[in-house]
PDB file of C-alpha atoms in Angstrom:
ATOM      1  CA  ARG R   8      -6.326   1.447  -9.900  1.00  0.00           C
ATOM      2  CA  LYS R   9      -4.128   0.761  -6.898  1.00  0.00           C
ATOM      3  CA  GLU R  10      -5.881  -0.409  -3.775  1.00  0.00           C
ATOM      4  CA  VAL R  11      -4.494   2.449  -1.686  1.00  0.00           C
ATOM      5  CA  GLU R  12      -3.059   5.597  -3.203  1.00  0.00           C
ATOM      6  CA  GLN R  13      -1.193   8.551  -1.782  1.00  0.00           C
ATOM      7  CA  ASP R  14       0.467  11.561  -3.348  1.00  0.00           C
ATOM      8  CA  PRO R  15       4.173  10.879  -2.767  1.00  0.00           C
ATOM      9  CA  GLY R  16       4.980  14.587  -2.477  1.00  0.00           C
ATOM     10  CA  PRO R  17       7.221  15.916  -1.167  1.00  0.00           C
ATOM     11  CA  PHE R  18       5.152  18.575   0.516  1.00  0.00           C
ATOM     12  CA  ASN R  19       7.569  21.329   1.377  1.00  0.00           C
ATOM     13  CA  VAL R  20       6.083  23.758   3.924  1.00  0.00           C
ATOM     14  CA  PRO R  21       7.374  26.422   6.327  1.00  0.00           C
ATOM     15  CA  GLU R  22       7.152  26.046  10.066  1.00  0.00           C
ATOM     16  CA  GLY R  23       3.740  27.009  11.358  1.00  0.00           C
ATOM     17  CA  ALA R  24       1.931  26.083   8.169  1.00  0.00           C
ATOM     18  CA  THR R  25      -1.103  23.862   7.946  1.00  0.00           C
ATOM     19  CA  VAL R  26      -0.782  20.902   5.608  1.00  0.00           C
ATOM     20  CA  ALA R  27      -3.188  18.160   4.607  1.00  0.00           C
ATOM     21  CA  PHE R  28      -2.711  14.773   2.976  1.00  0.00           C
ATOM     22  CA  ASN R  29      -5.257  12.479   1.455  1.00  0.00           C
ATOM     23  CA  CYS R  30      -5.266   8.737   0.970  1.00  0.00           C
ATOM     24  CA  THR R  31      -7.760   7.107  -1.376  1.00  0.00           C
ATOM     25  CA  TYR R  32      -8.809   3.482  -1.283  1.00  0.00           C
ATOM     26  CA  SER R  33     -10.614   1.398  -3.851  1.00  0.00           C
ATOM     27  CA  ASN R  34     -12.247  -1.365  -1.815  1.00  0.00           C
ATOM     28  CA  SER R  35     -15.557  -0.278  -0.331  1.00  0.00           C
ATOM     29  CA  ALA R  36     -15.361  -3.205   2.130  1.00  0.00           C
ATOM     30  CA  SER R  37     -12.471  -1.527   3.923  1.00  0.00           C
ATOM     31  CA  GLN R  38     -13.156  -1.325   7.610  1.00  0.00           C
ATOM     32  CA  SER R  39     -10.276   0.115   9.601  1.00  0.00           C
ATOM     33  CA  PHE R  40      -7.977   2.984   8.819  1.00  0.00           C
ATOM     34  CA  PHE R  41      -4.794   4.330  10.386  1.00  0.00           C
ATOM     35  CA  TRP R  42      -2.087   6.888   9.786  1.00  0.00           C
ATOM     36  CA  TYR R  43       1.535   5.978  10.451  1.00  0.00           C
ATOM     37  CA  ARG R  44       4.629   8.098  10.496  1.00  0.00           C
ATOM     38  CA  GLN R  45       7.941   6.790   9.203  1.00  0.00           C
ATOM     39  CA  ASP R  46      11.241   8.550   9.706  1.00  0.00           C
ATOM     40  CA  CYS R  47      14.177   7.862   7.428  1.00  0.00           C
ATOM     41  CA  ARG R  48      15.611   4.379   8.010  1.00  0.00           C
ATOM     42  CA  LYS R  49      13.182   3.710  10.833  1.00  0.00           C
ATOM     43  CA  GLU R  50      10.106   1.574  11.278  1.00  0.00           C
ATOM     44  CA  PRO R  51       6.574   2.916  10.729  1.00  0.00           C
ATOM     45  CA  LYS R  52       5.034   4.152  13.953  1.00  0.00           C
ATOM     46  CA  LEU R  53       1.351   4.567  14.636  1.00  0.00           C
ATOM     47  CA  LEU R  54       0.282   8.183  14.505  1.00  0.00           C
ATOM     48  CA  MET R  55      -3.462   7.849  14.919  1.00  0.00           C
ATOM     49  CA  SER R  56      -6.533   5.816  14.114  1.00  0.00           C
ATOM     50  CA  VAL R  57      -9.163   7.215  11.789  1.00  0.00           C
ATOM     51  CA  TYR R  58     -12.807   7.114  12.780  1.00  0.00           C
ATOM     52  CA  SER R  59     -15.901   7.946  10.811  1.00  0.00           C
ATOM     53  CA  SER R  60     -16.654  10.784  13.177  1.00  0.00           C
ATOM     54  CA  GLY R  61     -13.168  12.178  12.756  1.00  0.00           C
ATOM     55  CA  ASN R  62     -10.631  12.426  15.494  1.00  0.00           C
ATOM     56  CA  GLU R  63      -8.128  14.913  16.750  1.00  0.00           C
ATOM     57  CA  ASP R  64      -4.888  14.540  18.650  1.00  0.00           C
ATOM     58  CA  GLY R  65      -3.258  17.854  19.390  1.00  0.00           C
ATOM     59  CA  ARG R  66      -2.201  19.409  16.112  1.00  0.00           C
ATOM     60  CA  PHE R  67      -3.287  16.356  14.122  1.00  0.00           C
ATOM     61  CA  THR R  68      -6.777  15.704  12.777  1.00  0.00           C
ATOM     62  CA  ALA R  69      -7.837  12.612  10.867  1.00  0.00           C
ATOM     63  CA  GLN R  70     -11.023  12.257   8.857  1.00  0.00           C
ATOM     64  CA  LEU R  71     -12.723   9.436   7.002  1.00  0.00           C
ATOM     65  CA  ASN R  72     -15.004   9.992   4.027  1.00  0.00           C
ATOM     66  CA  ARG R  73     -16.613   6.645   3.221  1.00  0.00           C
ATOM     67  CA  ALA R  74     -18.748   8.010   0.402  1.00  0.00           C
ATOM     68  CA  SER R  75     -15.719   9.228  -1.516  1.00  0.00           C
ATOM     69  CA  GLN R  76     -13.441   6.497  -0.148  1.00  0.00           C
ATOM     70  CA  TYR R  77     -10.624   8.530   1.235  1.00  0.00           C
ATOM     71  CA  ILE R  78      -9.041   9.416   4.539  1.00  0.00           C
ATOM     72  CA  SER R  79      -7.225  12.625   5.348  1.00  0.00           C
ATOM     73  CA  LEU R  80      -4.634  13.871   7.775  1.00  0.00           C
ATOM     74  CA  LEU R  81      -4.388  17.531   8.713  1.00  0.00           C
ATOM     75  CA  ILE R  82      -1.377  18.904  10.530  1.00  0.00           C
ATOM     76  CA  ARG R  83      -1.675  22.375  12.018  1.00  0.00           C
ATOM     77  CA  ASP R  84       1.191  24.603  13.130  1.00  0.00           C
ATOM     78  CA  SER R  85       3.802  22.375  11.486  1.00  0.00           C
ATOM     79  CA  LYS R  86       7.026  21.771  13.373  1.00  0.00           C
ATOM     80  CA  LEU R  87      10.429  20.887  11.972  1.00  0.00           C
ATOM     81  CA  SER R  88      10.069  17.562  13.769  1.00  0.00           C
ATOM     82  CA  ASP R  89       6.995  16.732  11.697  1.00  0.00           C
ATOM     83  CA  SER R  90       9.265  16.123   8.709  1.00  0.00           C
ATOM     84  CA  ALA R  91       8.754  12.458   7.841  1.00  0.00           C
ATOM     85  CA  THR R  92       6.852  10.169   5.520  1.00  0.00           C
ATOM     86  CA  TYR R  93       3.189   9.639   6.387  1.00  0.00           C
ATOM     87  CA  LEU R  94       1.689   6.283   5.488  1.00  0.00           C
ATOM     88  CA  CYS R  95      -1.950   5.408   5.461  1.00  0.00           C
ATOM     89  CA  VAL R  96      -3.103   1.841   5.996  1.00  0.00           C
ATOM     90  CA  VAL R  97      -6.466   0.438   5.040  1.00  0.00           C
ATOM     91  CA  ILE R  98      -7.702  -2.843   6.473  1.00  0.00           C
ATOM     92  CA  ARG R  99     -10.329  -4.838   4.665  1.00  0.00           C
ATOM     93  CA  LEU R 100     -12.112  -8.015   5.531  1.00  0.00           C
ATOM     94  CA  SER R 101     -11.546 -10.774   3.008  1.00  0.00           C
ATOM     95  CA  GLY R 102     -12.542 -14.391   3.483  1.00  0.00           C
ATOM     96  CA  GLY R 103     -12.810 -13.897   7.212  1.00  0.00           C
ATOM     97  CA  SER R 104      -9.347 -12.372   7.483  1.00  0.00           C
ATOM     98  CA  TYR R 105      -8.269  -8.794   8.011  1.00  0.00           C
ATOM     99  CA  ILE R 106      -5.905  -7.763   5.242  1.00  0.00           C
ATOM    100  CA  PRO R 107      -3.906  -4.535   5.664  1.00  0.00           C
ATOM    101  CA  THR R 108      -2.693  -2.526   2.694  1.00  0.00           C
ATOM    102  CA  PHE R 109      -0.313   0.372   3.127  1.00  0.00           C
ATOM    103  CA  GLY R 110      -0.057   3.347   0.837  1.00  0.00           C
ATOM    104  CA  ARG R 111       3.345   4.310  -0.549  1.00  0.00           C
ATOM    105  CA  GLY R 112       3.481   7.295   1.761  1.00  0.00           C
ATOM    106  CA  THR R 113       3.553  11.082   1.474  1.00  0.00           C
ATOM    107  CA  SER R 114       6.795  12.855   2.221  1.00  0.00           C
ATOM    108  CA  LEU R 115       6.588  16.023   4.313  1.00  0.00           C
ATOM    109  CA  ILE R 116       9.448  18.471   4.696  1.00  0.00           C
ATOM    110  CA  VAL R 117       8.989  21.312   7.153  1.00  0.00           C
ATOM    111  CA  HIS R 118      11.602  24.041   6.773  1.00  0.00           C
ATOM    112  CA  PRO R 119      12.488  27.011   8.994  1.00  0.00           C
TER     113      PRO R 119
ATOM    114  CA  ASP E   6       6.794  -3.138  27.693  1.00  0.00           C
ATOM    115  CA  ALA E   7       8.863  -4.861  25.064  1.00  0.00           C
ATOM    116  CA  GLY E   8       7.860  -4.102  21.524  1.00  0.00           C
ATOM    117  CA  VAL E   9       8.248  -6.309  18.497  1.00  0.00           C
ATOM    118  CA  ILE E  10      11.785  -7.648  18.422  1.00  0.00           C
ATOM    119  CA  GLN E  11      13.503  -8.506  15.161  1.00  0.00           C
ATOM    120  CA  SER E  12      16.896  -9.993  14.478  1.00  0.00           C
ATOM    121  CA  PRO E  13      19.326  -9.486  12.961  1.00  0.00           C
ATOM    122  CA  ARG E  14      19.217  -5.713  12.492  1.00  0.00           C
ATOM    123  CA  HIS E  15      21.479  -5.967   9.465  1.00  0.00           C
ATOM    124  CA  GLU E  16      22.416  -8.848   7.230  1.00  0.00           C
ATOM    125  CA  VAL E  17      24.834  -8.828   4.331  1.00  0.00           C
ATOM    126  CA  THR E  18      25.340 -12.067   2.482  1.00  0.00           C
ATOM    127  CA  GLU E  19      26.192 -13.410  -0.930  1.00  0.00           C
ATOM    128  CA  MET E  20      23.596 -14.530  -3.376  1.00  0.00           C
ATOM    129  CA  GLY E  21      22.671 -18.155  -3.130  1.00  0.00           C
ATOM    130  CA  GLN E  22      22.980 -18.234   0.644  1.00  0.00           C
ATOM    131  CA  GLU E  23      20.099 -18.984   2.967  1.00  0.00           C
ATOM    132  CA  VAL E  24      18.826 -16.038   4.972  1.00  0.00           C
ATOM    133  CA  THR E  25      16.730 -16.379   8.128  1.00  0.00           C
ATOM    134  CA  LEU E  26      14.986 -13.414   9.687  1.00  0.00           C
ATOM    135  CA  ARG E  27      13.473 -13.694  13.141  1.00  0.00           C
ATOM    136  CA  CYS E  28      10.642 -11.977  14.941  1.00  0.00           C
ATOM    137  CA  LYS E  29       9.209 -11.989  18.441  1.00  0.00           C
ATOM    138  CA  PRO E  30       5.794 -10.325  18.536  1.00  0.00           C
ATOM    139  CA  ILE E  31       4.379  -8.335  21.408  1.00  0.00           C
ATOM    140  CA  SER E  32       3.142 -10.646  24.147  1.00  0.00           C
ATOM    141  CA  GLY E  33      -0.602 -11.127  23.909  1.00  0.00           C
ATOM    142  CA  HIS E  34      -0.869 -10.198  20.256  1.00  0.00           C
ATOM    143  CA  ASN E  35      -2.456 -12.881  18.117  1.00  0.00           C
ATOM    144  CA  SER E  36      -1.560 -11.634  14.655  1.00  0.00           C
ATOM    145  CA  LEU E  37       1.845 -11.323  13.047  1.00  0.00           C
ATOM    146  CA  PHE E  38       2.745  -9.742   9.738  1.00  0.00           C
ATOM    147  CA  TRP E  39       5.885  -9.829   7.607  1.00  0.00           C
ATOM    148  CA  TYR E  40       6.479  -6.877   5.289  1.00  0.00           C
ATOM    149  CA  ARG E  41       9.141  -5.945   2.775  1.00  0.00           C
ATOM    150  CA  GLN E  42       9.929  -2.306   2.022  1.00  0.00           C
ATOM    151  CA  THR E  43      11.809  -0.987  -0.993  1.00  0.00           C
ATOM    152  CA  MET E  44      11.981   2.385  -2.654  1.00  0.00           C
ATOM    153  CA  MET E  45      10.392   1.003  -5.782  1.00  0.00           C
ATOM    154  CA  ARG E  46       7.468  -0.882  -4.273  1.00  0.00           C
ATOM    155  CA  GLY E  47       6.927   0.669  -0.855  1.00  0.00           C
ATOM    156  CA  LEU E  48       5.720  -1.460   2.051  1.00  0.00           C
ATOM    157  CA  GLU E  49       4.413  -4.817   0.824  1.00  0.00           C
ATOM    158  CA  LEU E  50       2.646  -7.407   2.947  1.00  0.00           C
ATOM    159  CA  LEU E  51       4.320 -10.772   2.469  1.00  0.00           C
ATOM    160  CA  ILE E  52       2.416 -13.021   4.858  1.00  0.00           C
ATOM    161  CA  TYR E  53       0.028 -12.749   7.766  1.00  0.00           C
ATOM    162  CA  PHE E  54      -0.435 -15.193  10.655  1.00  0.00           C
ATOM    163  CA  ASN E  55      -3.407 -15.311  12.988  1.00  0.00           C
ATOM    164  CA  ASN E  56      -3.083 -17.508  16.053  1.00  0.00           C
ATOM    165  CA  ASN E  57       0.092 -18.988  14.536  1.00  0.00           C
ATOM    166  CA  VAL E  58      -1.736 -20.080  11.369  1.00  0.00           C
ATOM    167  CA  PRO E  59      -0.805 -18.556   7.999  1.00  0.00           C
ATOM    168  CA  ILE E  60      -3.878 -16.702   6.768  1.00  0.00           C
ATOM    169  CA  ASP E  61      -2.715 -14.914   3.662  1.00  0.00           C
ATOM    170  CA  ASP E  62       0.585 -15.600   1.925  1.00  0.00           C
ATOM    171  CA  SER E  63      -0.386 -14.178  -1.435  1.00  0.00           C
ATOM    172  CA  GLY E  64       2.308 -11.556  -1.064  1.00  0.00           C
ATOM    173  CA  MET E  65       5.147 -14.048  -0.787  1.00  0.00           C
ATOM    174  CA  PRO E  66       7.185 -13.416  -3.946  1.00  0.00           C
ATOM    175  CA  GLU E  67       8.003 -16.989  -4.886  1.00  0.00           C
ATOM    176  CA  ASP E  68       8.920 -20.391  -3.587  1.00  0.00           C
ATOM    177  CA  ARG E  69      12.274 -19.152  -2.380  1.00  0.00           C
ATOM    178  CA  PHE E  70      10.445 -17.432   0.448  1.00  0.00           C
ATOM    179  CA  SER E  71       8.935 -19.316   3.364  1.00  0.00           C
ATOM    180  CA  ALA E  72       7.637 -18.287   6.769  1.00  0.00           C
ATOM    181  CA  LYS E  73       6.794 -20.191   9.903  1.00  0.00           C
ATOM    182  CA  MET E  74       5.272 -19.424  13.248  1.00  0.00           C
ATOM    183  CA  PRO E  75       5.839 -22.453  15.490  1.00  0.00           C
ATOM    184  CA  ASN E  76       4.401 -20.708  18.545  1.00  0.00           C
ATOM    185  CA  ALA E  77       2.808 -17.470  19.627  1.00  0.00           C
ATOM    186  CA  SER E  78       6.102 -15.818  20.473  1.00  0.00           C
ATOM    187  CA  PHE E  79       8.304 -16.564  17.479  1.00  0.00           C
ATOM    188  CA  SER E  80       8.278 -16.404  13.714  1.00  0.00           C
ATOM    189  CA  THR E  81      10.865 -16.797  10.981  1.00  0.00           C
ATOM    190  CA  LEU E  82      11.084 -15.668   7.388  1.00  0.00           C
ATOM    191  CA  LYS E  83      13.507 -17.635   5.240  1.00  0.00           C
ATOM    192  CA  ILE E  84      14.875 -16.915   1.813  1.00  0.00           C
ATOM    193  CA  GLN E  85      16.639 -19.778   0.084  1.00  0.00           C
ATOM    194  CA  PRO E  86      18.445 -19.245  -2.192  1.00  0.00           C
ATOM    195  CA  SER E  87      18.767 -15.489  -1.804  1.00  0.00           C
ATOM    196  CA  GLU E  88      19.123 -13.152  -4.790  1.00  0.00           C
ATOM    197  CA  PRO E  89      20.274  -9.527  -5.079  1.00  0.00           C
ATOM    198  CA  ARG E  90      16.705  -8.412  -5.824  1.00  0.00           C
ATOM    199  CA  ASP E  91      15.713  -9.600  -2.353  1.00  0.00           C
ATOM    200  CA  SER E  92      17.685  -6.709  -0.871  1.00  0.00           C
ATOM    201  CA  ALA E  93      15.248  -4.627   1.155  1.00  0.00           C
ATOM    202  CA  VAL E  94      14.170  -3.788   4.673  1.00  0.00           C
ATOM    203  CA  TYR E  95      12.030  -6.536   6.151  1.00  0.00           C
ATOM    204  CA  PHE E  96       9.639  -5.563   8.912  1.00  0.00           C
ATOM    205  CA  CYS E  97       7.696  -7.719  11.284  1.00  0.00           C
ATOM    206  CA  ALA E  98       4.575  -6.314  12.934  1.00  0.00           C
ATOM    207  CA  SER E  99       2.056  -7.655  15.395  1.00  0.00           C
ATOM    208  CA  SER E 100      -1.418  -6.723  16.517  1.00  0.00           C
ATOM    209  CA  LEU E 101      -4.392  -7.981  18.443  1.00  0.00           C
ATOM    210  CA  VAL E 102      -7.189  -8.896  16.080  1.00  0.00           C
ATOM    211  CA  GLN E 103     -10.667  -9.116  17.525  1.00  0.00           C
ATOM    212  CA  GLY E 104     -12.604 -12.357  17.413  1.00  0.00           C
ATOM    213  CA  ALA E 105     -14.594 -13.643  14.497  1.00  0.00           C
ATOM    214  CA  GLY E 106     -17.717 -11.697  13.701  1.00  0.00           C
ATOM    215  CA  GLY E 107     -16.254  -8.379  14.750  1.00  0.00           C
ATOM    216  CA  TYR E 108     -13.731  -6.305  12.954  1.00  0.00           C
ATOM    217  CA  SER E 109     -10.327  -5.308  14.041  1.00  0.00           C
ATOM    218  CA  ASN E 110      -9.600  -1.741  14.930  1.00  0.00           C
ATOM    219  CA  GLN E 111      -6.312  -2.562  16.556  1.00  0.00           C
ATOM    220  CA  PRO E 112      -3.239  -1.079  14.896  1.00  0.00           C
ATOM    221  CA  GLN E 113      -0.068  -2.940  14.080  1.00  0.00           C
ATOM    222  CA  HIS E 114       3.153  -2.347  15.947  1.00  0.00           C
ATOM    223  CA  PHE E 115       6.367  -2.699  13.998  1.00  0.00           C
ATOM    224  CA  GLY E 116       9.789  -4.001  14.875  1.00  0.00           C
ATOM    225  CA  ASP E 117      12.932  -2.082  13.984  1.00  0.00           C
ATOM    226  CA  GLY E 118      13.320  -4.086  10.788  1.00  0.00           C
ATOM    227  CA  THR E 119      16.119  -6.110   9.236  1.00  0.00           C
ATOM    228  CA  ARG E 120      18.160  -4.409   6.549  1.00  0.00           C
ATOM    229  CA  LEU E 121      19.085  -7.153   4.125  1.00  0.00           C
ATOM    230  CA  SER E 122      21.694  -6.783   1.423  1.00  0.00           C
ATOM    231  CA  ILE E 123      22.350  -9.631  -0.989  1.00  0.00           C
ATOM    232  CA  LEU E 124      25.557  -9.196  -2.938  1.00  0.00           C
TER     233      LEU E 124
END
């Protein structure tokens, strides 16, 4: 099983739709979680951190489920500009060091 | 504030040549990461420095790859000799990792990347 897994998609949704992505991780020692957005031929950019209590930033909501070992990202009222690849990153502590592992990303296409 | 700065933005060279990629992390960050991204393998961590010391280089593909961080504001990734399969986008990222005993909840910030093509 891969350490971090994401459905590659693409998720093809109309403007205004609500869409959700999940990211599963295999190492129960994972400690920090983030969602990044990556546009074509650009660098990954931080979208939001993921906390156990869940967190919301405008139309975006991130959740962490430690029992089932996954994080989620919910996008409400999708915009055309939300079209991108969404990467999750899981950071685990190993030998005193913090080791990040990125998922392969989920592609989102928002159409008119 | 200046972000992570990478150079060159693009590099095209023939196989067998030495390639050097450069990175300046965000001032004040104490951790630096080198990644390689391809369609086939996604974003792979190559090596990770903390306070200029290599912590985890298990992702470095083979001996042809080497990385250094001589000071807190500069790092290089070298490939010698380069091969066509090294063609990829190489990203450098930096973050501030909390001290020992705590855990880091600080995200990484990425540079624009170097698009490397080995012919």
